[in-house]
Every structure is written in C-alpha cells, then in structure tokens.
Coordinates of C-alpha atoms in Angstrom, one line a residue:
Chain A
X276 CA 51.3 -45.6 4.2
X277 CA 50.4 -42.1 2.8
X278 CA 47.7 -44.0 0.9
X279 CA 46.1 -45.4 3.7
X280 CA 46.0 -42.3 5.7
X281 CA 44.2 -40.7 2.7
X282 CA 41.5 -43.4 2.5
X283 CA 41.1 -43.3 6.6
X284 CA 40.3 -39.6 6.1
X285 CA 38.1 -40.1 3.3
X286 CA 36.1 -42.8 5.2
X287 CA 35.9 -40.4 8.3
X288 CA 34.6 -37.5 6.0
X289 CA 32.1 -39.7 4.5
X290 CA 30.7 -40.9 7.6
X291 CA 30.4 -37.5 8.8
X292 CA 28.4 -36.7 5.7
X293 CA 25.9 -39.4 6.1
X294 CA 25.4 -39.1 10.1
X295 CA 22.4 -36.9 9.6
X296 CA 20.7 -39.7 7.5
X297 CA 21.6 -42.0 10.2
X298 CA 20.3 -40.3 13.1
X299 CA 17.4 -38.5 11.6
X300 CA 16.9 -35.0 10.4
X301 CA 16.6 -33.5 13.8
X302 CA 20.7 -34.1 14.4
X303 CA 21.1 -31.9 11.3
X304 CA 19.7 -28.9 13.0
X305 CA 22.5 -26.9 14.2
X306 CA 22.9 -23.8 16.8
X307 CA 22.5 -21.5 13.6
X308 CA 18.9 -22.7 12.3
X309 CA 15.8 -21.1 13.7
X310 CA 13.1 -23.4 15.0
X311 CA 9.6 -22.2 13.4
X312 CA 7.5 -25.1 14.8
X313 CA 6.5 -23.3 17.8
X314 CA 5.2 -20.3 16.1
X315 CA 1.3 -20.0 16.8
X316 CA -1.1 -19.5 14.1
X317 CA -4.0 -17.0 14.6
X318 CA -7.7 -17.7 13.8
X319 CA -9.7 -14.9 11.9
X320 CA -12.5 -15.6 14.5
X321 CA -10.3 -14.4 17.4
X322 CA -9.6 -11.0 15.7
X323 CA -11.3 -7.8 15.6
X324 CA -10.5 -5.0 13.1
X325 CA -11.2 -1.3 13.1
X326 CA -10.7 1.0 10.2
X327 CA -12.1 4.5 9.6
X328 CA -14.4 4.8 6.8
X329 CA -17.3 6.6 8.1
X330 CA -21.2 6.4 7.5
X331 CA -22.8 6.5 4.1
X332 CA -22.8 4.6 1.1
X333 CA -18.7 3.9 1.1
X334 CA -17.0 2.6 -2.0
X335 CA -16.8 4.7 -5.0
X336 CA -18.8 7.8 -3.0
X337 CA -15.6 8.2 -0.6
X338 CA -12.2 9.2 -1.1
X339 CA -10.3 9.3 2.4
X340 CA -6.6 8.4 2.6
X341 CA -6.8 7.4 6.4
X342 CA -5.8 3.6 6.2
X343 CA -4.9 2.8 9.7
X344 CA -5.8 -0.7 10.8
X345 CA -6.4 -1.3 14.8
X346 CA -6.0 -5.2 15.2
X347 CA -7.2 -6.6 18.5
X348 CA -6.6 -10.3 19.3
X349 CA -9.5 -11.2 21.7
X350 CA -7.9 -14.3 23.5
X351 CA -4.8 -12.4 24.5
X352 CA -5.9 -8.9 24.5
X353 CA -3.1 -7.7 22.4
X354 CA -3.9 -4.7 20.0
X355 CA -1.8 -3.5 17.0
X356 CA -1.9 -0.4 15.4
X357 CA -0.6 -0.4 11.9
X358 CA -0.4 2.7 9.7
X359 CA 3.0 1.6 8.0
X360 CA 1.8 1.8 4.2
X361 CA -0.7 3.6 2.2
X362 CA -2.6 0.7 1.3
X363 CA -5.2 -0.7 3.7
X364 CA -4.6 -4.1 2.2
X365 CA -0.8 -4.1 3.2
X366 CA -1.6 -2.4 6.7
X367 CA -4.0 -5.4 7.5
X368 CA -1.2 -7.9 6.4
X369 CA 1.6 -6.1 8.4
X370 CA -0.7 -6.0 11.5
X371 CA -1.2 -9.6 11.3
X372 CA 2.6 -10.4 10.8
X373 CA 3.1 -8.0 13.8
X374 CA 0.5 -9.8 15.9
X375 CA 2.0 -13.3 15.3
X376 CA 5.7 -12.0 16.6
X377 CA 4.0 -10.6 19.6
X378 CA 2.3 -13.6 20.5
X379 CA 5.1 -15.7 19.8
X380 CA 7.2 -13.5 22.0
X381 CA 4.5 -13.6 24.8
X382 CA 3.8 -17.4 24.4
X383 CA 7.1 -19.0 23.7
X384 CA 9.5 -16.7 25.5
X385 CA 13.0 -17.6 25.1
X386 CA 12.2 -20.1 22.3
X387 CA 10.3 -17.4 20.2
X388 CA 11.7 -16.8 16.7
X389 CA 13.0 -13.3 17.9
X390 CA 14.8 -14.6 21.0
X391 CA 16.4 -17.3 18.7
X392 CA 17.7 -14.7 16.4
X393 CA 19.1 -12.7 19.1
X394 CA 20.9 -15.7 20.6
X395 CA 22.3 -16.3 17.4
X396 CA 23.4 -12.9 16.7
X397 CA 25.1 -12.8 20.3
X398 CA 27.0 -16.0 19.5
X399 CA 28.1 -14.6 16.1
X400 CA 29.1 -11.3 17.7
X401 CA 31.1 -13.0 20.6
X402 CA 32.9 -15.1 17.8
X403 CA 33.7 -12.2 15.7
X404 CA 35.2 -10.4 18.9
X405 CA 37.2 -13.4 19.9
X406 CA 38.6 -13.3 16.2
X407 CA 39.3 -10.0 16.0
X408 CA 41.2 -10.1 19.5
X409 CA 43.3 -13.1 18.0
X410 CA 44.1 -11.4 14.7
X411 CA 45.1 -8.2 16.6
X412 CA 47.4 -10.4 18.9
X413 CA 48.8 -12.3 16.0
X414 CA 49.4 -9.0 14.3
X415 CA 51.0 -7.5 17.3
X416 CA 53.5 -10.4 17.5
X417 CA 54.5 -10.4 13.7
X418 CA 55.2 -6.7 14.3
X419 CA 57.3 -7.2 17.2
X420 CA 59.3 -10.2 15.7
X421 CA 59.7 -8.3 12.3
X422 CA 60.8 -5.1 14.3
X423 CA 63.8 -6.8 15.8
Chain B
X85 CA 27.7 32.5 16.7
X86 CA 26.4 33.5 20.1
X87 CA 28.4 34.6 23.1
X88 CA 28.1 36.0 26.7
X89 CA 29.6 39.1 27.3
X90 CA 30.3 40.2 30.9
X91 CA 30.0 43.9 31.6
X92 CA 29.1 46.1 34.5
X93 CA 25.6 45.9 34.2
X94 CA 25.6 42.3 34.5
X95 CA 25.7 39.4 31.7
X96 CA 24.3 40.2 28.5
X97 CA 23.8 38.0 25.3
X98 CA 25.6 39.5 22.1
X99 CA 25.7 38.1 18.6
X100 CA 29.1 37.8 17.7
X101 CA 30.7 39.5 14.4
X102 CA 30.6 36.2 12.5
X103 CA 26.8 36.5 12.0
X104 CA 25.6 37.9 9.0
X105 CA 22.6 40.1 10.4
X106 CA 23.1 41.4 14.0
X107 CA 20.2 40.2 16.4
X108 CA 18.5 43.4 17.7
X109 CA 19.7 43.6 21.7
X110 CA 16.2 44.3 22.9
X111 CA 14.6 40.8 21.4
X112 CA 16.9 38.8 23.3
X113 CA 15.6 39.8 26.8
X114 CA 11.9 40.0 25.7
X115 CA 9.7 37.6 27.3
X116 CA 8.1 35.9 24.3
X117 CA 11.2 36.3 22.2
X118 CA 12.2 33.1 20.4
X119 CA 16.0 32.9 19.9
X120 CA 16.2 33.8 16.2
X121 CA 19.2 32.7 14.6
X122 CA 20.3 34.5 11.4
X123 CA 19.8 32.0 8.5
X124 CA 18.8 33.5 5.2
X125 CA 17.4 36.8 4.1
X126 CA 14.2 36.7 5.8
X127 CA 16.0 35.9 9.1
X128 CA 13.9 33.2 10.5
X129 CA 14.4 29.3 10.4
X130 CA 11.5 27.7 9.1
X131 CA 11.4 24.1 10.4
X132 CA 9.5 20.8 9.4
X133 CA 7.7 21.2 12.8
X134 CA 6.7 24.8 12.2
X135 CA 5.4 23.9 8.5
X136 CA 3.5 21.1 10.0
X137 CA 1.8 23.5 12.8
X138 CA 1.1 26.3 10.4
X139 CA -0.6 24.2 7.8
X140 CA -2.3 21.8 9.8
X141 CA -4.1 25.1 11.8
X142 CA -5.0 26.5 8.2
X143 CA -6.5 23.1 7.2
X144 CA -8.4 22.8 10.5
X145 CA -9.9 26.4 9.8
X146 CA -10.7 25.8 6.4
X147 CA -12.5 22.4 7.5
X148 CA -10.4 20.4 4.7
X149 CA -11.2 16.8 5.5
X150 CA -8.0 14.7 7.1
X151 CA -5.9 17.6 8.0
X152 CA -3.3 15.6 9.9
X153 CA -3.1 13.1 6.8
X154 CA -2.8 15.8 4.5
X155 CA 0.0 17.7 6.0
X156 CA 2.0 14.5 7.0
X157 CA 1.6 13.1 3.5
X158 CA 2.7 16.4 1.7
X159 CA 5.4 16.9 4.3
X160 CA 6.6 13.3 3.5
X161 CA 6.5 13.9 -0.2
X162 CA 8.6 17.2 -0.1
X163 CA 11.3 15.6 2.4
X164 CA 11.1 12.3 0.2
X165 CA 10.8 10.9 3.7
X166 CA 8.1 9.5 5.9
X167 CA 7.7 12.6 8.3
X168 CA 6.0 10.4 10.8
X169 CA 9.4 8.5 11.5
X170 CA 11.6 11.7 11.6
X171 CA 13.3 12.6 15.1
X172 CA 14.6 16.0 14.2
X173 CA 11.3 17.7 13.3
X174 CA 13.0 20.8 14.2
X175 CA 15.4 20.8 11.6
X176 CA 14.8 23.7 8.8
X177 CA 13.6 23.6 5.3
X178 CA 15.4 24.9 2.2
X179 CA 14.1 27.6 0.3
X180 CA 13.0 24.9 -2.5
X181 CA 11.2 22.7 0.1
X182 CA 9.3 25.9 1.5
X183 CA 8.3 26.8 -2.1
X184 CA 7.3 23.5 -3.1
X185 CA 5.4 22.6 0.4
X186 CA 3.5 26.2 -0.2
X187 CA 2.3 25.2 -3.6
X188 CA 1.1 21.8 -2.6
X189 CA -0.6 23.0 0.4
X190 CA -2.5 25.6 -1.4
X191 CA -3.6 22.7 -3.8
X192 CA -5.0 20.9 -0.7
X193 CA -6.9 24.0 0.4
X194 CA -8.5 24.0 -3.1
X195 CA -9.8 20.5 -2.1
X196 CA -7.5 18.6 -4.5
X197 CA -7.4 14.9 -3.4
X198 CA -3.7 13.9 -1.8
X199 CA -3.4 11.5 -4.5
X200 CA -3.2 13.9 -7.0
X201 CA -1.3 16.5 -5.2
X202 CA 1.6 13.7 -4.6
X203 CA 0.9 12.3 -8.1
X204 CA 1.0 8.6 -6.9
X205 CA -0.7 6.2 -4.3
X206 CA -0.4 2.6 -3.1
X207 CA -2.5 0.0 -4.4
X208 CA -1.7 -3.3 -2.5
X209 CA 1.8 -3.9 -3.3
X210 CA 1.9 -1.3 -6.0
X211 CA 2.8 2.2 -6.4
X212 CA 0.4 3.5 -9.1
X213 CA 0.9 6.9 -10.9
X214 CA -2.2 9.0 -10.6
X215 CA -3.3 12.3 -12.2
X216 CA -6.5 14.2 -12.6
X217 CA -9.2 13.3 -13.9
X218 CA -8.3 9.4 -13.7
X219 CA -10.3 7.6 -11.1
X220 CA -8.3 7.1 -7.7
X221 CA -8.7 3.1 -6.6
X222 CA -10.5 2.9 -3.3
X223 CA -9.6 0.4 -0.7
X224 CA -12.8 -1.8 -1.3
X225 CA -11.5 -2.5 -4.6
X226 CA -8.2 -4.2 -2.9
X227 CA -10.5 -6.7 -1.3
X228 CA -12.0 -7.5 -5.0
X229 CA -8.4 -8.5 -6.1
X230 CA -8.2 -10.6 -3.0
X231 CA -11.4 -12.6 -4.0
X232 CA -10.2 -12.9 -7.6
X233 CA -6.8 -14.3 -6.6
X234 CA -8.5 -16.9 -4.6
X235 CA -10.7 -18.1 -7.6
X236 CA -7.5 -18.2 -9.4
X237 CA -5.7 -20.3 -7.0
X238 CA -8.3 -23.2 -7.9
X239 CA -7.4 -23.0 -11.7
X240 CA -4.4 -24.5 -13.3
X241 CA -3.1 -23.2 -16.7
X242 CA -3.2 -19.7 -18.0
X243 CA -6.5 -17.5 -17.3
X244 CA -7.6 -14.8 -19.7
X245 CA -9.1 -11.9 -17.6
X246 CA -11.0 -9.0 -19.2
X247 CA -11.3 -5.8 -17.1
X248 CA -13.9 -3.2 -18.1
X249 CA -13.3 0.1 -17.2
X250 CA -9.8 -0.1 -15.8
X251 CA -8.9 3.6 -14.9
X252 CA -5.4 3.7 -13.7
X253 CA -5.0 -0.2 -14.4
X254 CA -5.1 -1.0 -10.6
X255 CA -7.0 -4.3 -10.6
X256 CA -5.4 -5.9 -13.9
X257 CA -1.8 -4.6 -12.7
X258 CA -2.3 -6.1 -9.3
X259 CA -3.7 -9.4 -10.5
X260 CA -0.7 -9.5 -12.8
X261 CA 1.7 -8.8 -10.3
X262 CA 0.6 -11.2 -7.8
X263 CA -0.4 -14.2 -10.0
X264 CA 1.7 -15.6 -12.8
X265 CA -1.0 -17.2 -14.5
X266 CA -3.0 -14.4 -15.6
X267 CA -3.1 -12.5 -19.1
X268 CA -5.1 -9.3 -18.7
X269 CA -6.8 -7.1 -21.2
X270 CA -8.1 -3.8 -19.9
X271 CA -10.4 -1.4 -21.6
X272 CA -11.3 2.1 -20.8
X273 CA -13.4 4.9 -22.7
X274 CA -11.2 7.6 -21.5
X275 CA -8.0 8.0 -23.3
X276 CA -6.4 9.7 -20.5
X277 CA -7.1 6.7 -18.3
X278 CA -5.4 4.6 -20.9
X279 CA -2.4 6.4 -21.1
X280 CA -1.9 6.6 -17.3
X281 CA -2.6 2.8 -17.4
X282 CA -0.2 2.2 -19.9
X283 CA 2.4 4.2 -18.1
X284 CA 1.9 2.2 -14.8
X285 CA 2.0 -0.9 -17.0
X286 CA 5.4 0.1 -18.1
X287 CA 6.7 1.2 -14.9
X288 CA 5.9 -1.9 -13.4
X289 CA 7.5 -4.1 -16.2
X290 CA 3.8 -5.7 -16.7
X291 CA 3.4 -4.8 -20.4
X292 CA 3.6 -8.1 -21.7
X293 CA 0.8 -9.6 -19.5
X294 CA -1.5 -6.4 -19.4
X295 CA -2.6 -5.1 -22.8
X296 CA -4.7 -1.8 -22.6
X297 CA -7.3 -0.8 -25.2
X298 CA -9.1 2.6 -25.5
X299 CA -12.6 1.5 -26.2
X300 CA -16.3 1.4 -24.7
X301 CA -19.0 -0.7 -23.6
X302 CA -22.2 0.6 -25.5
X303 CA -25.8 0.2 -23.9
X304 CA -26.5 -2.6 -26.0
X305 CA -23.6 -4.5 -24.2
X306 CA -20.7 -4.3 -27.0
X307 CA -17.3 -3.3 -26.9
X308 CA -16.5 -0.8 -29.6
X309 CA -13.1 0.7 -30.3
X310 CA -13.0 4.4 -29.6
X311 CA -10.4 5.0 -32.3
X312 CA -12.6 3.6 -35.3
X313 CA -16.1 3.1 -34.4
X314 CA -16.2 -0.5 -35.1
X315 CA -16.0 -3.4 -32.9
X316 CA -12.7 -4.6 -31.5
X317 CA -13.5 -8.2 -32.8
X318 CA -10.0 -8.7 -34.4
X319 CA -7.8 -7.6 -31.5
X320 CA -9.5 -9.0 -28.4
X321 CA -9.4 -12.7 -27.7
X322 CA -12.9 -14.2 -28.6
X323 CA -13.6 -15.7 -25.3
X324 CA -12.3 -14.9 -21.7
X325 CA -12.2 -17.1 -18.4
X326 CA -13.0 -14.0 -16.2
X327 CA -14.5 -10.7 -16.4
X328 CA -13.8 -8.2 -13.8
X329 CA -15.1 -4.6 -13.3
X330 CA -15.3 -1.7 -11.2
X331 CA -17.9 0.2 -13.0
X332 CA -19.3 3.5 -12.3
X333 CA -22.1 2.5 -9.7
X334 CA -22.9 5.6 -7.9
X335 CA -26.8 6.3 -8.2
X336 CA -28.0 9.7 -9.1
X337 CA -29.2 10.5 -5.6
X338 CA -25.7 10.0 -4.0
X339 CA -24.0 11.7 -6.9
X340 CA -24.2 15.4 -6.0
X341 CA -23.7 14.6 -2.2
X342 CA -20.2 13.7 -2.8
X343 CA -16.9 15.3 -1.1
X344 CA -15.7 18.4 -3.1
X345 CA -12.5 16.3 -3.7
X346 CA -14.3 14.0 -5.9
X347 CA -17.0 16.1 -7.5
X348 CA -14.3 18.9 -8.3
X349 CA -11.2 16.8 -9.8
X350 CA -12.4 12.9 -10.5
X351 CA -14.1 12.0 -13.8
X352 CA -17.6 12.0 -13.0
X353 CA -18.3 9.8 -16.1
X354 CA -16.2 7.0 -13.8
X355 CA -18.9 7.3 -11.1
X356 CA -22.2 8.3 -12.6
X357 CA -24.2 4.9 -12.7
X358 CA -27.4 6.7 -14.0
X359 CA -30.8 6.8 -11.9
X360 CA -30.2 3.6 -9.9
X361 CA -26.5 3.1 -10.3
X362 CA -27.2 0.1 -12.9
X363 CA -26.6 2.1 -16.2
X364 CA -23.3 0.6 -16.9
X365 CA -23.8 -2.8 -14.9
X366 CA -26.4 -4.2 -17.0
X367 CA -24.8 -4.0 -20.2
X368 CA -21.6 -5.4 -19.0
X369 CA -23.6 -8.4 -17.8
X370 CA -25.1 -8.8 -21.1
X371 CA -21.5 -8.4 -22.8
X372 CA -20.2 -10.9 -20.5
X373 CA -22.6 -13.6 -21.3
X374 CA -21.3 -13.5 -24.8
X375 CA -17.6 -13.7 -23.9
X376 CA -17.6 -16.4 -21.2
X377 CA -17.6 -20.1 -21.4
X378 CA -19.9 -22.2 -19.5
X379 CA -18.1 -25.5 -20.2
X380 CA -15.6 -25.9 -17.1
X381 CA -12.2 -25.8 -18.5
X382 CA -9.3 -26.3 -16.1
X383 CA -11.2 -26.2 -13.3
X384 CA -13.9 -23.4 -13.4
X385 CA -16.6 -21.9 -15.5
X386 CA -16.7 -18.4 -16.8
X387 CA -17.1 -16.0 -13.9
X388 CA -18.2 -12.2 -13.6
X389 CA -16.8 -10.2 -10.8
X390 CA -18.3 -6.5 -10.4
X391 CA -18.1 -4.3 -7.5
X392 CA -21.4 -2.5 -7.0
X393 CA -23.3 0.0 -4.7
X394 CA -24.6 -1.8 -1.6
X395 CA -28.2 -1.1 -3.0
X396 CA -27.3 -3.4 -6.1
X397 CA -27.4 -6.8 -4.9
X398 CA -30.9 -6.9 -4.2
X399 CA -31.9 -5.3 -7.6
X400 CA -29.7 -7.8 -9.3
X401 CA -31.1 -10.8 -7.7
X402 CA -34.6 -9.6 -8.9
X403 CA -33.2 -8.9 -12.5
X404 CA -32.0 -12.5 -13.0
X405 CA -35.0 -13.9 -11.5
X406 CA -36.9 -12.3 -14.5
X407 CA -37.8 -15.0 -17.3
X408 CA -36.7 -12.4 -20.2
X409 CA -33.1 -12.4 -18.7
X410 CA -32.6 -16.2 -18.6
X411 CA -31.8 -15.9 -22.3
X412 CA -28.3 -14.5 -21.0
X413 CA -27.4 -18.1 -19.4
X414 CA -25.8 -16.3 -16.3
X415 CA -26.5 -17.2 -12.8
X416 CA -26.2 -14.9 -9.9
X417 CA -23.8 -17.1 -7.5
X418 CA -23.1 -14.9 -4.5
X419 CA -22.7 -11.4 -2.7
X420 CA -19.5 -10.8 -0.8
X421 CA -18.9 -8.1 1.7
X422 CA -16.3 -5.6 1.8
X423 CA -14.1 -5.0 5.0
X424 CA -16.6 -2.4 6.3
X425 CA -19.5 -4.9 6.4
X426 CA -21.1 -3.4 3.2
X427 CA -22.5 -5.7 0.2
X428 CA -20.0 -4.9 -2.2
X429 CA -19.2 -7.6 -4.7
X430 CA -21.4 -9.7 -7.1
X431 CA -20.3 -13.0 -8.7
X432 CA -22.0 -14.3 -11.6
X433 CA -21.3 -17.3 -13.6
X434 CA -21.9 -18.6 -17.0
X435 CA -24.4 -21.7 -17.0

C-alpha cells in the first residue's frame, strides 16, 4: 500500500518536471521572470551626441576634465544628460543605457522591464507581509497556550 | 544651546550657559548677522557650501579654466564622496578637511591639472593613478581602445600587442582589462612613466598580461633599452600581431599655445612632435614594418594603430605614395574620426 503511494507520488513529480517540455518553453516562464523581448533597440543614426571639447586642434593639445554627455534621441525627443563618471566613454555608455530604459518605459508602459521589476517587488513584499503576520499570530498563539 | 529670554523690554535671544563662547548680544539683532554658532576656536562653522562658494569665486576671479568642475572634483576628493549628490551641503567641514581643501585649491590656483591634484583619473572602466609629469590620458584615446577591441574581436587565439610610449599604461591596461586574449608589451622612454604604469598594472592585477619596459624608439626606427644602450631583442617577442601608439604628435606651431596646465606640469617630451608633428610617428612606422607579420594568421594581418594630429592623415598618405617608402611594405588602410569629428586615428597594415 505504502509502496504504491510512493510510486504514484514519484510519477506525479516526474510529470510536473517534464511539463515545460511537453507544453513548450513559454510555460516555464513564471510570474517571477522578466520578459526582455519588448525592450527597444536604438539605432546610432537616430542619436545625436554633444560634448564639450572646444575649438582648436583637440587631442593632446587640450586637457579638460568636463566629460558630460548630452544624448538626444531624435525620433522620440528624449534628451539624456549623463555626468555620472569621470570617463567620457563610460558616460556615453551609461547615457545609452538610460535612454533604452526611458524608451522602454515610454513605449511599453506596464510591460516595460522596470514596471515588471516593480510588480515582482510588490508581490514579494505582499507575501512577506502575509508571512510576517502569520508568524506573529502563531507566536502569540504559542505564547498564549504556554502561559497557561 | 539657544533660548529665548522674556524680559520687560520684550523677547531677546540669549546664548545659554552651555555654549563655550558667548555670542555678542548686539550681533543677534544686526540686520545682516548670520546666526553664528560656537563651533571651534574661530567661532565660525565652515560648511561645504561655504567652501564651494568661496573657492568657486576665487577660481573665477583668477580665470582658472573649468572652475565648477575644479571645485566639485576637489571637494569630492576631500570628502571622499561625490559632492554633486550630497543633500546636506551646509554640513560643516572638519579642521583636517579645511586644511586639505585649502592646499588642493592653492594647487589649482597654480594651474595644476585636476588629475594631478587628486592623483588619479578614470580611463574607460579603470581608475589610473597619475602623477606629474606623466602624460594624462585624453578622452580621444578611449575611442582608440574601442577601435582596437573591434579588430581584436575578429581574431581568434592570443594576440600580441606592442604599445610604444605607454605613459601611465592607459591603452595597454584598458585592452588587457576588457579583452582576455591580449598579451601587451608596453615601452616608454621616461622611467617615471614606467614606474607609474607598473603601479597601475599591479593595482589592477594585470601584471601577468601587461609587461612594461624602459626603452626608447630611436630616429632610425629601432627600440633600444634605456638601461643598457643595446637592442631589446632578447627580452621582447620578435613579432607582434598589433602595434598601437599615442605618440607625441603636437606640431611646434601649436606647442607653445597650449594651456598652462599642460605646459607647466606635463612632460613636454610626451607632446612635442617636432616641426610637423611627425618626429616620432615616422620612425614608429619604420619600426613597425620590422615587427609586424604580413601573412594572415588567425584571421588578420599585422596592423598599426596610431593616434595623430588632424593634419597628419593627409601628410601620411602622401608619405606612403612616395616610391622610396614602398620598401617598408606597409599600406595606409584607413583614417578614423574621433568623437569630436576630427581625423584622429590612422590604421596601417603590413602587406
């Protein structure tokens, strides 16, 4: 009798394991994974960059530390000003990353990566709060029974 | 401690007995008086905001270039935090901080470049230690590394790169950090530059992939060791897959019009390119023809990348057209623009 139950449980477990393979990879996505397929890609032709370097020969002849990058995405009109690091190259890269995030939020709205991350965080915090309340009530129950 | 005292003449503010120095009564009601709190022996709280405003004004009066960036960078260094992102800018500074700030700002008033004042600067993803007179990497050179990395991605296997005139080691270290398939050999004729480059290499844990030698390129296009005046043949590999360089290329006509920051503190030998700026570039091209391979191994022929002045691509194309120079078996492949739209990088291949 016990052996049969064990085998039935094993079968149930193995079916659950292979379900994604049966129904395709889409079903293996859970509420916790983020869908990156809608993130927009930016084309270099649509971008306009501005830096401060001044006139003159440039290169070795100039030693300026201002490395602010002003990146304009012409189709959408979004302008990003990036001055986070001391490297011009890194500021350009960060400006592009910020632009992709902003475009994603603009185009995709609730399906953007940031919105998805926020909803996952909200679900997690709700569950954490529920767990905390349950633990608190169990604790108070135990205290009540033990104090008798 | 501050409290209100109700008297027959009305309310007056009185400093309580817990303060170390009593505040003069008359000051409290003077139209322009700030509320001074006893803080230290001078009786004045000197905040970050006060420091910013005072030194920004001094830099503007003395016509220091980039006054805002100067004071922000120095304050960030003194506070060990990014000043621009601090909310409580009226927080007072300690005695040591005030002392250090004054010292660094005096250096800036003496036109010392910011990179030397704080002793470091960022080059791509790396923080490099910098000290005078070692040449400060320019933002254009960051593009050169992008160009080289793009070529490297088309090759398979280990790539041997030689950098001539490495200075602080910026190019070699950035390449080694961002690509796992390069072995860099870097030379510089200044022993101070070599020691700074070696320090940067060890702090970035790249000693195994970036080797630095104290050597110079002669006018005939040979590399000689500065320790013993002989060729470095035995220590260096015989052939390289790539030669890269940011050699001195400033023509004489521009050299003495440079900013005081550059003329007073940076090594002029790292900038002076002679009459037309090609004093080092031509011997470099001749030298590269002896160490680059023409046979395409692992997907690419031997290539030389040089950062140059915007007047040089035209001059170099003319030089390559000269029949006398065909003996070097090199071909001028292309010119690349920098971010500011100037012709900055030349690509030369071995044929």
